[in-house]
Amino acid sequence: MRMTLRFFIVLMLASVALAEPITIKFSHVTSSDSPKGKGAILFKKLVEERLAGRVEVEVYHNATLYSDANEMEALKNNQVQMLAPSLSKFGSYTDQFAIFELPFMFKNVDTLQKFWKKKAGTDLLNAVSNQGIVGLSFWSNGMKQIISNTPILVPQNARGVSFRIQNSDSIQRQFEMIGALPVQMAFSKSFQALKDGTVQATENTWSNFYGQKYHTVQKYVTETNHGVLAYMLVTNRKFWSSLPFDIKVELTEIVDEVSAYVNHEANKINEQAKESILATNQIKLLQLNDDQRQQWQHVFDPFYADYVKTIDSAIYLTAKNVNR
Ligand code: LMR
């Protein structure tokens, strides 16, 4: 009996020792210096410190594993276990993320983060759970600006200009509204398209301009701050529910810690990217006066009228309140 027990314990210990670590593939499309890239690196570091031998993380920056065109499918098929797509890329899965698409809805990244802390904001982590996607956290990048080859100060200047946009029908609608020619395109293709003139302009944050070196192939940045660029850190339900309880608890704590870091650093990373771009003297910075800003705000009125109808009123009112 004793022998059998000892044998059983040895077998148990051996199987624990021999168990293959769980691998989390974390794929994303931006550079390793972006808020998301830095978040992914910190996530890997903390997981491999605290769950050493039990979980390992492979981080793929710059769309080297999946691009934004196919990453969500890969997540659903468990070919990758973690992504942080921009909120605009969830538009085909939920109407509720339209709140993040409304131009000038959020004054800055701070009000966006305040919104996420309210119940209506936190609840949005579940917005795509019917797709087998588990929302773990929200990460901010920054405010969107316009980078272009011709000066764009008022909406009128964007008429007839082709813009690379994210895969988002609502962003497409906004650009059509100002008479521009939007082209939905994977982020990984955007630099080349701006360089060879396939498109003449795009919107994004300072950190993404810098990370993709757009400033080396464009002439002007208009500091419009017209919208937010942010992410939902997601995993798939099949993977998440397969994890042992203690690992899931530890991963949840790590996600909270990393999210606090990303959301704290994002403004700083964008400020530094802006300084670095302007220091190259390759770009002329255009800032809007009050009249120009108002033109941008009003040009999107019909977009508001259409999209607000699709958003739950509690979500809309909460967003309005945090921006008062
Ligand atoms: C884009 O496609 O412009 C962004 O979603 C890239 C990113 O993930 O920041």
mmCIF file of C-alpha atoms and ligand atoms in Angstrom:
data_model
loop_
_atom_site.group_PDB
_atom_site.id
_atom_site.type_symbol
_atom_site.label_atom_id
_atom_site.label_comp_id
_atom_site.label_asym_id
_atom_site.label_seq_id
_atom_site.Cartn_x
_atom_site.Cartn_y
_atom_site.Cartn_z
ATOM 1 C CA MET A 1 0.000 0.000 0.000
ATOM 2 C CA ARG A 2 2.805 2.351 1.047
ATOM 3 C CA MET A 3 4.702 1.504 -2.133
ATOM 4 C CA THR A 4 1.642 2.228 -4.222
ATOM 5 C CA LEU A 5 1.151 5.602 -2.550
ATOM 6 C CA ARG A 6 4.800 6.545 -3.008
ATOM 7 C CA PHE A 7 4.646 5.466 -6.627
ATOM 8 C CA PHE A 8 1.524 7.548 -7.140
ATOM 9 C CA ILE A 9 3.124 10.669 -5.592
ATOM 10 C CA VAL A 10 6.277 10.255 -7.689
ATOM 11 C CA LEU A 11 4.123 9.880 -10.771
ATOM 12 C CA MET A 12 2.165 13.034 -9.896
ATOM 13 C CA LEU A 13 5.324 15.065 -9.303
ATOM 14 C CA ALA A 14 6.858 13.777 -12.497
ATOM 15 C CA SER A 15 3.805 14.673 -14.516
ATOM 16 C CA VAL A 16 3.756 18.200 -13.017
ATOM 17 C CA ALA A 17 7.459 18.576 -13.770
ATOM 18 C CA LEU A 18 7.034 17.277 -17.292
ATOM 19 C CA ALA A 19 3.874 19.252 -18.099
ATOM 20 C CA GLU A 20 4.415 21.443 -21.118
ATOM 21 C CA PRO A 21 4.047 25.127 -20.329
ATOM 22 C CA ILE A 22 0.965 26.813 -21.733
ATOM 23 C CA THR A 23 1.869 29.112 -24.617
ATOM 24 C CA ILE A 24 0.139 32.430 -25.176
ATOM 25 C CA LYS A 25 0.724 33.861 -28.620
ATOM 26 C CA PHE A 26 0.168 37.617 -28.453
ATOM 27 C CA SER A 27 -0.072 39.119 -31.911
ATOM 28 C CA HIS A 28 -0.446 42.793 -32.715
ATOM 29 C CA VAL A 29 0.166 45.209 -35.560
ATOM 30 C CA THR A 30 2.081 48.150 -34.096
ATOM 31 C CA SER A 31 5.756 48.654 -33.243
ATOM 32 C CA SER A 32 7.413 47.461 -30.044
ATOM 33 C CA ASP A 33 7.736 51.123 -28.923
ATOM 34 C CA SER A 34 4.039 51.896 -29.203
ATOM 35 C CA PRO A 35 1.791 51.857 -26.108
ATOM 36 C CA LYS A 36 0.464 48.455 -27.230
ATOM 37 C CA GLY A 37 3.927 47.104 -28.040
ATOM 38 C CA LYS A 38 5.237 48.145 -24.631
ATOM 39 C CA GLY A 39 2.193 46.619 -22.969
ATOM 40 C CA ALA A 40 2.754 43.309 -24.757
ATOM 41 C CA ILE A 41 6.408 43.260 -23.678
ATOM 42 C CA LEU A 42 5.536 43.972 -20.044
ATOM 43 C CA PHE A 43 2.817 41.309 -20.126
ATOM 44 C CA LYS A 44 5.353 38.721 -21.312
ATOM 45 C CA LYS A 45 7.875 39.781 -18.676
ATOM 46 C CA LEU A 46 5.434 39.572 -15.758
ATOM 47 C CA VAL A 47 3.904 36.284 -16.892
ATOM 48 C CA GLU A 48 7.281 34.663 -17.282
ATOM 49 C CA GLU A 49 8.420 35.929 -13.871
ATOM 50 C CA ARG A 50 5.304 34.951 -11.960
ATOM 51 C CA LEU A 51 4.248 31.837 -13.840
ATOM 52 C CA ALA A 52 7.718 30.609 -14.716
ATOM 53 C CA GLY A 53 7.673 27.179 -16.304
ATOM 54 C CA ARG A 54 3.874 27.142 -16.422
ATOM 55 C CA VAL A 55 3.041 29.825 -18.979
ATOM 56 C CA GLU A 56 5.157 31.360 -21.698
ATOM 57 C CA VAL A 57 4.302 34.252 -23.959
ATOM 58 C CA GLU A 58 5.338 34.775 -27.556
ATOM 59 C CA VAL A 59 4.904 38.375 -28.671
ATOM 60 C CA TYR A 60 4.638 39.171 -32.377
ATOM 61 C CA HIS A 61 4.913 42.916 -33.101
ATOM 62 C CA ASN A 62 4.292 44.695 -36.403
ATOM 63 C CA ALA A 63 1.805 42.158 -37.818
ATOM 64 C CA THR A 64 4.549 39.533 -38.198
ATOM 65 C CA LEU A 65 2.116 36.743 -37.282
ATOM 66 C CA TYR A 66 -1.335 38.037 -38.258
ATOM 67 C CA SER A 67 -2.462 41.327 -39.742
ATOM 68 C CA ASP A 68 -5.564 43.209 -38.719
ATOM 69 C CA ALA A 69 -7.277 41.624 -41.710
ATOM 70 C CA ASN A 70 -7.082 38.074 -40.312
ATOM 71 C CA GLU A 71 -6.167 38.298 -36.607
ATOM 72 C CA MET A 72 -9.738 38.079 -35.284
ATOM 73 C CA GLU A 73 -10.379 34.884 -37.240
ATOM 74 C CA ALA A 74 -7.105 33.475 -35.897
ATOM 75 C CA LEU A 75 -8.203 34.320 -32.355
ATOM 76 C CA LYS A 76 -11.541 32.596 -32.796
ATOM 77 C CA ASN A 77 -9.712 29.504 -34.092
ATOM 78 C CA ASN A 78 -7.302 29.612 -31.145
ATOM 79 C CA GLN A 79 -4.305 29.992 -33.462
ATOM 80 C CA VAL A 80 -3.471 32.995 -31.308
ATOM 81 C CA GLN A 81 -4.533 33.565 -27.711
ATOM 82 C CA MET A 82 -4.199 37.299 -27.260
ATOM 83 C CA LEU A 83 -4.774 40.361 -29.405
ATOM 84 C CA ALA A 84 -5.401 44.040 -28.804
ATOM 85 C CA PRO A 85 -7.232 45.250 -31.924
ATOM 86 C CA SER A 86 -8.270 48.870 -32.112
ATOM 87 C CA LEU A 87 -11.862 49.434 -31.034
ATOM 88 C CA SER A 88 -12.759 50.483 -34.590
ATOM 89 C CA LYS A 89 -12.058 46.943 -35.734
ATOM 90 C CA PHE A 90 -14.911 45.551 -33.626
ATOM 91 C CA GLY A 91 -17.514 47.500 -35.611
ATOM 92 C CA SER A 92 -18.716 44.433 -37.487
ATOM 93 C CA TYR A 93 -19.274 42.557 -34.192
ATOM 94 C CA THR A 94 -21.059 45.203 -32.119
ATOM 95 C CA ASP A 95 -22.857 48.524 -32.649
ATOM 96 C CA GLN A 96 -21.978 49.667 -29.158
ATOM 97 C CA PHE A 97 -18.352 50.480 -29.942
ATOM 98 C CA ALA A 98 -19.661 53.261 -32.189
ATOM 99 C CA ILE A 99 -19.341 55.408 -29.069
ATOM 100 C CA PHE A 100 -15.566 55.363 -29.637
ATOM 101 C CA GLU A 101 -16.006 56.315 -33.292
ATOM 102 C CA LEU A 102 -17.936 59.544 -32.758
ATOM 103 C CA PRO A 103 -15.602 62.378 -33.704
ATOM 104 C CA PHE A 104 -14.865 64.769 -30.811
ATOM 105 C CA MET A 105 -16.932 62.619 -28.385
ATOM 106 C CA PHE A 106 -13.960 62.200 -26.032
ATOM 107 C CA LYS A 107 -12.001 65.357 -25.253
ATOM 108 C CA ASN A 108 -8.841 63.471 -24.462
ATOM 109 C CA VAL A 109 -7.440 60.156 -23.295
ATOM 110 C CA ASP A 110 -8.181 60.986 -19.654
ATOM 111 C CA THR A 111 -11.931 61.238 -20.208
ATOM 112 C CA LEU A 112 -11.794 58.024 -22.241
ATOM 113 C CA GLN A 113 -10.150 56.246 -19.328
ATOM 114 C CA LYS A 114 -12.716 57.720 -16.937
ATOM 115 C CA PHE A 115 -15.469 56.315 -19.148
ATOM 116 C CA TRP A 116 -13.959 52.808 -19.025
ATOM 117 C CA LYS A 117 -14.096 52.922 -15.216
ATOM 118 C CA LYS A 118 -17.844 53.593 -15.181
ATOM 119 C CA LYS A 119 -20.211 50.636 -15.282
ATOM 120 C CA ALA A 120 -21.410 51.434 -18.822
ATOM 121 C CA GLY A 121 -17.786 51.424 -19.944
ATOM 122 C CA THR A 122 -16.679 48.297 -18.091
ATOM 123 C CA ASP A 123 -19.739 46.424 -19.369
ATOM 124 C CA LEU A 124 -18.480 46.941 -22.910
ATOM 125 C CA LEU A 125 -15.794 44.348 -22.219
ATOM 126 C CA ASN A 126 -18.611 41.837 -22.765
ATOM 127 C CA ALA A 127 -19.874 43.414 -25.972
ATOM 128 C CA VAL A 128 -18.508 40.698 -28.238
ATOM 129 C CA SER A 129 -18.782 37.710 -25.905
ATOM 130 C CA ASN A 130 -21.393 36.187 -28.251
ATOM 131 C CA GLN A 131 -18.519 35.745 -30.719
ATOM 132 C CA GLY A 132 -16.501 33.626 -28.278
ATOM 133 C CA ILE A 133 -14.247 36.628 -27.604
ATOM 134 C CA VAL A 134 -13.439 37.561 -24.009
ATOM 135 C CA GLY A 135 -12.649 41.241 -23.372
ATOM 136 C CA LEU A 136 -9.982 41.488 -20.683
ATOM 137 C CA SER A 137 -9.219 45.182 -20.574
ATOM 138 C CA PHE A 138 -9.116 48.477 -22.451
ATOM 139 C CA TRP A 139 -5.833 50.090 -23.445
ATOM 140 C CA SER A 140 -5.470 53.593 -24.773
ATOM 141 C CA ASN A 141 -3.138 54.833 -27.434
ATOM 142 C CA GLY A 142 -3.996 58.488 -28.021
ATOM 143 C CA MET A 143 -5.871 61.095 -29.996
ATOM 144 C CA LYS A 144 -6.027 60.844 -33.771
ATOM 145 C CA GLN A 145 -4.400 63.458 -36.000
ATOM 146 C CA ILE A 146 -4.216 63.793 -39.776
ATOM 147 C CA ILE A 147 -0.987 63.307 -41.708
ATOM 148 C CA SER A 148 -0.983 64.287 -45.374
ATOM 149 C CA ASN A 149 0.896 65.482 -48.419
ATOM 150 C CA THR A 150 -1.174 68.625 -48.827
ATOM 151 C CA PRO A 151 -2.175 71.016 -46.032
ATOM 152 C CA ILE A 152 -5.530 70.043 -44.530
ATOM 153 C CA LEU A 153 -6.857 72.688 -42.178
ATOM 154 C CA VAL A 154 -10.570 72.552 -42.811
ATOM 155 C CA PRO A 155 -12.782 69.652 -43.974
ATOM 156 C CA GLN A 156 -12.983 71.288 -47.402
ATOM 157 C CA ASN A 157 -9.223 70.650 -47.870
ATOM 158 C CA ALA A 158 -9.815 66.887 -47.633
ATOM 159 C CA ARG A 159 -12.135 66.816 -50.663
ATOM 160 C CA GLY A 160 -10.867 64.366 -53.256
ATOM 161 C CA VAL A 161 -7.899 63.320 -51.076
ATOM 162 C CA SER A 162 -7.487 59.547 -50.652
ATOM 163 C CA PHE A 163 -7.075 58.447 -47.038
ATOM 164 C CA ARG A 164 -5.919 55.112 -45.709
ATOM 165 C CA ILE A 165 -8.415 54.176 -43.010
ATOM 166 C CA GLN A 166 -8.819 51.205 -40.688
ATOM 167 C CA ASN A 167 -11.229 48.415 -41.581
ATOM 168 C CA SER A 168 -14.243 50.232 -40.254
ATOM 169 C CA ASP A 169 -17.430 51.148 -42.055
ATOM 170 C CA SER A 170 -18.181 53.973 -39.652
ATOM 171 C CA ILE A 171 -14.794 55.592 -40.282
ATOM 172 C CA GLN A 172 -15.424 55.130 -43.988
ATOM 173 C CA ARG A 173 -18.700 56.984 -43.574
ATOM 174 C CA GLN A 174 -16.964 59.891 -41.801
ATOM 175 C CA PHE A 175 -14.424 60.356 -44.537
ATOM 176 C CA GLU A 176 -17.059 60.139 -47.229
ATOM 177 C CA MET A 177 -18.958 62.829 -45.375
ATOM 178 C CA ILE A 178 -16.086 65.270 -45.857
ATOM 179 C CA GLY A 179 -15.749 64.376 -49.530
ATOM 180 C CA ALA A 180 -12.500 62.444 -49.067
ATOM 181 C CA LEU A 181 -11.768 59.078 -50.702
ATOM 182 C CA PRO A 182 -11.328 56.544 -47.883
ATOM 183 C CA VAL A 183 -9.516 53.270 -48.564
ATOM 184 C CA GLN A 184 -9.814 50.498 -45.959
ATOM 185 C CA MET A 185 -6.401 48.910 -45.625
ATOM 186 C CA ALA A 186 -4.426 46.769 -43.185
ATOM 187 C CA PHE A 187 -2.125 48.827 -40.970
ATOM 188 C CA SER A 188 0.905 46.856 -42.162
ATOM 189 C CA LYS A 189 0.335 48.067 -45.728
ATOM 190 C CA SER A 190 -0.169 51.725 -44.847
ATOM 191 C CA PHE A 191 3.429 52.954 -44.944
ATOM 192 C CA GLN A 192 4.034 51.632 -48.432
ATOM 193 C CA ALA A 193 0.715 53.018 -49.656
ATOM 194 C CA LEU A 194 1.592 56.476 -48.325
ATOM 195 C CA LYS A 195 5.060 56.222 -49.778
ATOM 196 C CA ASP A 196 4.088 55.199 -53.282
ATOM 197 C CA GLY A 197 1.100 57.552 -53.389
ATOM 198 C CA THR A 198 -1.627 54.867 -53.450
ATOM 199 C CA VAL A 199 -3.130 57.065 -50.740
ATOM 200 C CA GLN A 200 -2.308 60.682 -49.963
ATOM 201 C CA ALA A 201 -3.149 60.963 -46.293
ATOM 202 C CA THR A 202 -4.242 59.063 -43.204
ATOM 203 C CA GLU A 203 -5.394 59.525 -39.616
ATOM 204 C CA ASN A 204 -3.661 58.041 -36.611
ATOM 205 C CA THR A 205 -1.871 58.915 -33.373
ATOM 206 C CA TRP A 206 1.573 60.467 -33.062
ATOM 207 C CA SER A 207 2.999 57.189 -31.771
ATOM 208 C CA ASN A 208 1.698 55.270 -34.778
ATOM 209 C CA PHE A 209 2.964 57.964 -37.181
ATOM 210 C CA TYR A 210 6.372 57.594 -35.604
ATOM 211 C CA GLY A 211 6.313 53.800 -35.291
ATOM 212 C CA GLN A 212 5.463 53.420 -38.981
ATOM 213 C CA LYS A 213 7.738 56.297 -40.083
ATOM 214 C CA TYR A 214 4.909 58.058 -41.900
ATOM 215 C CA HIS A 215 6.698 61.374 -41.305
ATOM 216 C CA THR A 216 9.442 60.304 -43.709
ATOM 217 C CA VAL A 217 6.965 60.137 -46.591
ATOM 218 C CA GLN A 218 4.399 62.845 -45.727
ATOM 219 C CA LYS A 219 4.595 66.631 -45.344
ATOM 220 C CA TYR A 220 1.953 67.898 -42.890
ATOM 221 C CA VAL A 221 0.380 66.891 -39.621
ATOM 222 C CA THR A 222 -2.844 68.631 -38.655
ATOM 223 C CA GLU A 223 -3.345 68.396 -34.914
ATOM 224 C CA THR A 224 -7.087 67.804 -34.992
ATOM 225 C CA ASN A 225 -7.441 65.502 -31.960
ATOM 226 C CA HIS A 226 -10.648 64.471 -33.692
ATOM 227 C CA GLY A 227 -11.060 61.009 -32.224
ATOM 228 C CA VAL A 228 -9.601 58.362 -29.950
ATOM 229 C CA LEU A 229 -7.491 55.361 -30.850
ATOM 230 C CA ALA A 230 -7.756 52.646 -28.223
ATOM 231 C CA TYR A 231 -7.795 48.883 -27.917
ATOM 232 C CA MET A 232 -9.582 46.014 -26.293
ATOM 233 C CA LEU A 233 -7.230 43.344 -25.019
ATOM 234 C CA VAL A 234 -8.950 40.092 -25.925
ATOM 235 C CA THR A 235 -8.563 36.357 -25.683
ATOM 236 C CA ASN A 236 -10.839 33.557 -26.866
ATOM 237 C CA ARG A 237 -13.256 31.759 -24.586
ATOM 238 C CA LYS A 238 -12.058 28.277 -25.490
ATOM 239 C CA PHE A 239 -8.532 29.080 -24.365
ATOM 240 C CA TRP A 240 -9.531 31.196 -21.363
ATOM 241 C CA SER A 241 -11.885 28.613 -19.937
ATOM 242 C CA SER A 242 -9.308 25.852 -20.393
ATOM 243 C CA LEU A 243 -6.885 27.533 -17.972
ATOM 244 C CA PRO A 244 -6.390 26.189 -14.441
ATOM 245 C CA PHE A 245 -8.046 28.490 -11.928
ATOM 246 C CA ASP A 246 -4.855 29.716 -10.240
ATOM 247 C CA ILE A 247 -3.278 30.603 -13.593
ATOM 248 C CA LYS A 248 -6.356 32.521 -14.642
ATOM 249 C CA VAL A 249 -6.290 34.499 -11.387
ATOM 250 C CA GLU A 250 -2.609 35.359 -11.811
ATOM 251 C CA LEU A 251 -3.100 36.332 -15.474
ATOM 252 C CA THR A 252 -6.028 38.558 -14.522
ATOM 253 C CA GLU A 253 -3.868 40.362 -11.963
ATOM 254 C CA ILE A 254 -1.090 40.781 -14.504
ATOM 255 C CA VAL A 255 -3.526 42.150 -17.089
ATOM 256 C CA ASP A 256 -4.708 44.740 -14.539
ATOM 257 C CA GLU A 257 -1.158 45.762 -13.761
ATOM 258 C CA VAL A 258 -0.138 46.000 -17.420
ATOM 259 C CA SER A 259 -3.304 47.925 -18.306
ATOM 260 C CA ALA A 260 -2.577 50.489 -15.583
ATOM 261 C CA TYR A 261 0.939 50.850 -17.006
ATOM 262 C CA VAL A 262 -0.200 51.253 -20.643
ATOM 263 C CA ASN A 263 -2.950 53.711 -19.746
ATOM 264 C CA HIS A 264 -0.544 55.727 -17.618
ATOM 265 C CA GLU A 265 2.222 55.822 -20.238
ATOM 266 C CA ALA A 266 0.178 56.321 -23.430
ATOM 267 C CA ASN A 267 0.089 60.145 -23.348
ATOM 268 C CA LYS A 268 3.794 60.314 -22.628
ATOM 269 C CA ILE A 269 4.645 57.922 -25.468
ATOM 270 C CA ASN A 270 2.611 60.043 -27.884
ATOM 271 C CA GLU A 271 4.196 63.270 -26.645
ATOM 272 C CA GLN A 272 7.666 61.798 -27.152
ATOM 273 C CA ALA A 273 6.740 60.549 -30.622
ATOM 274 C CA LYS A 274 5.483 64.028 -31.525
ATOM 275 C CA GLU A 275 8.724 65.620 -30.313
ATOM 276 C CA SER A 276 10.819 63.090 -32.219
ATOM 277 C CA ILE A 277 8.862 63.667 -35.433
ATOM 278 C CA LEU A 278 9.036 67.455 -35.175
ATOM 279 C CA ALA A 279 12.763 67.277 -34.393
ATOM 280 C CA THR A 280 13.377 65.710 -37.801
ATOM 281 C CA ASN A 281 12.053 68.881 -39.489
ATOM 282 C CA GLN A 282 10.468 66.627 -42.078
ATOM 283 C CA ILE A 283 6.941 67.631 -41.146
ATOM 284 C CA LYS A 284 5.106 70.910 -40.861
ATOM 285 C CA LEU A 285 2.747 71.019 -37.882
ATOM 286 C CA LEU A 286 -0.634 72.637 -38.557
ATOM 287 C CA GLN A 287 -2.757 73.668 -35.607
ATOM 288 C CA LEU A 288 -6.430 74.569 -35.844
ATOM 289 C CA ASN A 289 -7.873 77.893 -34.760
ATOM 290 C CA ASP A 290 -11.328 77.967 -33.140
ATOM 291 C CA ASP A 291 -13.149 78.532 -36.382
ATOM 292 C CA GLN A 292 -11.390 75.640 -38.120
ATOM 293 C CA ARG A 293 -12.037 73.338 -35.181
ATOM 294 C CA GLN A 294 -15.721 74.188 -35.258
ATOM 295 C CA GLN A 295 -15.880 73.377 -38.931
ATOM 296 C CA TRP A 296 -14.537 69.898 -38.186
ATOM 297 C CA GLN A 297 -16.950 69.422 -35.320
ATOM 298 C CA HIS A 298 -20.017 70.429 -37.322
ATOM 299 C CA VAL A 299 -19.194 68.553 -40.474
ATOM 300 C CA PHE A 300 -19.865 65.315 -38.593
ATOM 301 C CA ASP A 301 -23.310 66.298 -37.276
ATOM 302 C CA PRO A 302 -25.187 63.983 -39.680
ATOM 303 C CA PHE A 303 -22.870 61.122 -38.654
ATOM 304 C CA TYR A 304 -23.800 61.699 -35.016
ATOM 305 C CA ALA A 305 -27.473 61.734 -35.845
ATOM 306 C CA ASP A 306 -27.224 58.305 -37.499
ATOM 307 C CA TYR A 307 -24.842 56.530 -35.173
ATOM 308 C CA VAL A 308 -26.129 57.753 -31.831
ATOM 309 C CA LYS A 309 -29.357 55.856 -32.505
ATOM 310 C CA THR A 310 -27.469 52.574 -32.491
ATOM 311 C CA ILE A 311 -25.750 53.178 -29.142
ATOM 312 C CA ASP A 312 -27.354 52.224 -25.866
ATOM 313 C CA SER A 313 -28.485 55.434 -24.125
ATOM 314 C CA ALA A 314 -26.690 54.579 -20.848
ATOM 315 C CA ILE A 315 -23.419 54.310 -22.766
ATOM 316 C CA TYR A 316 -23.973 57.562 -24.601
ATOM 317 C CA LEU A 317 -25.001 59.518 -21.502
ATOM 318 C CA THR A 318 -22.072 58.187 -19.499
ATOM 319 C CA ALA A 319 -19.657 59.243 -22.236
ATOM 320 C CA LYS A 320 -21.277 62.682 -22.384
ATOM 321 C CA ASN A 321 -21.049 63.089 -18.615
ATOM 322 C CA VAL A 322 -17.366 62.236 -18.316
ATOM 323 C CA ASN A 323 -16.643 64.796 -21.027
ATOM 324 C CA ARG A 324 -18.555 67.685 -19.478
HETATM 325 C C1 LMR B 1 -4.701 51.140 -37.380
HETATM 326 O O1 LMR B 1 -5.016 50.179 -38.089
HETATM 327 O O2 LMR B 1 -4.490 52.276 -37.795
HETATM 328 C C2 LMR B 1 -4.582 50.927 -35.900
HETATM 329 O O3 LMR B 1 -5.576 50.077 -35.497
HETATM 330 C C3 LMR B 1 -3.276 50.325 -35.585
HETATM 331 C C4 LMR B 1 -3.181 50.024 -34.126
HETATM 332 O O4 LMR B 1 -3.448 48.889 -33.757
HETATM 333 O O5 LMR B 1 -2.831 50.940 -33.385
#
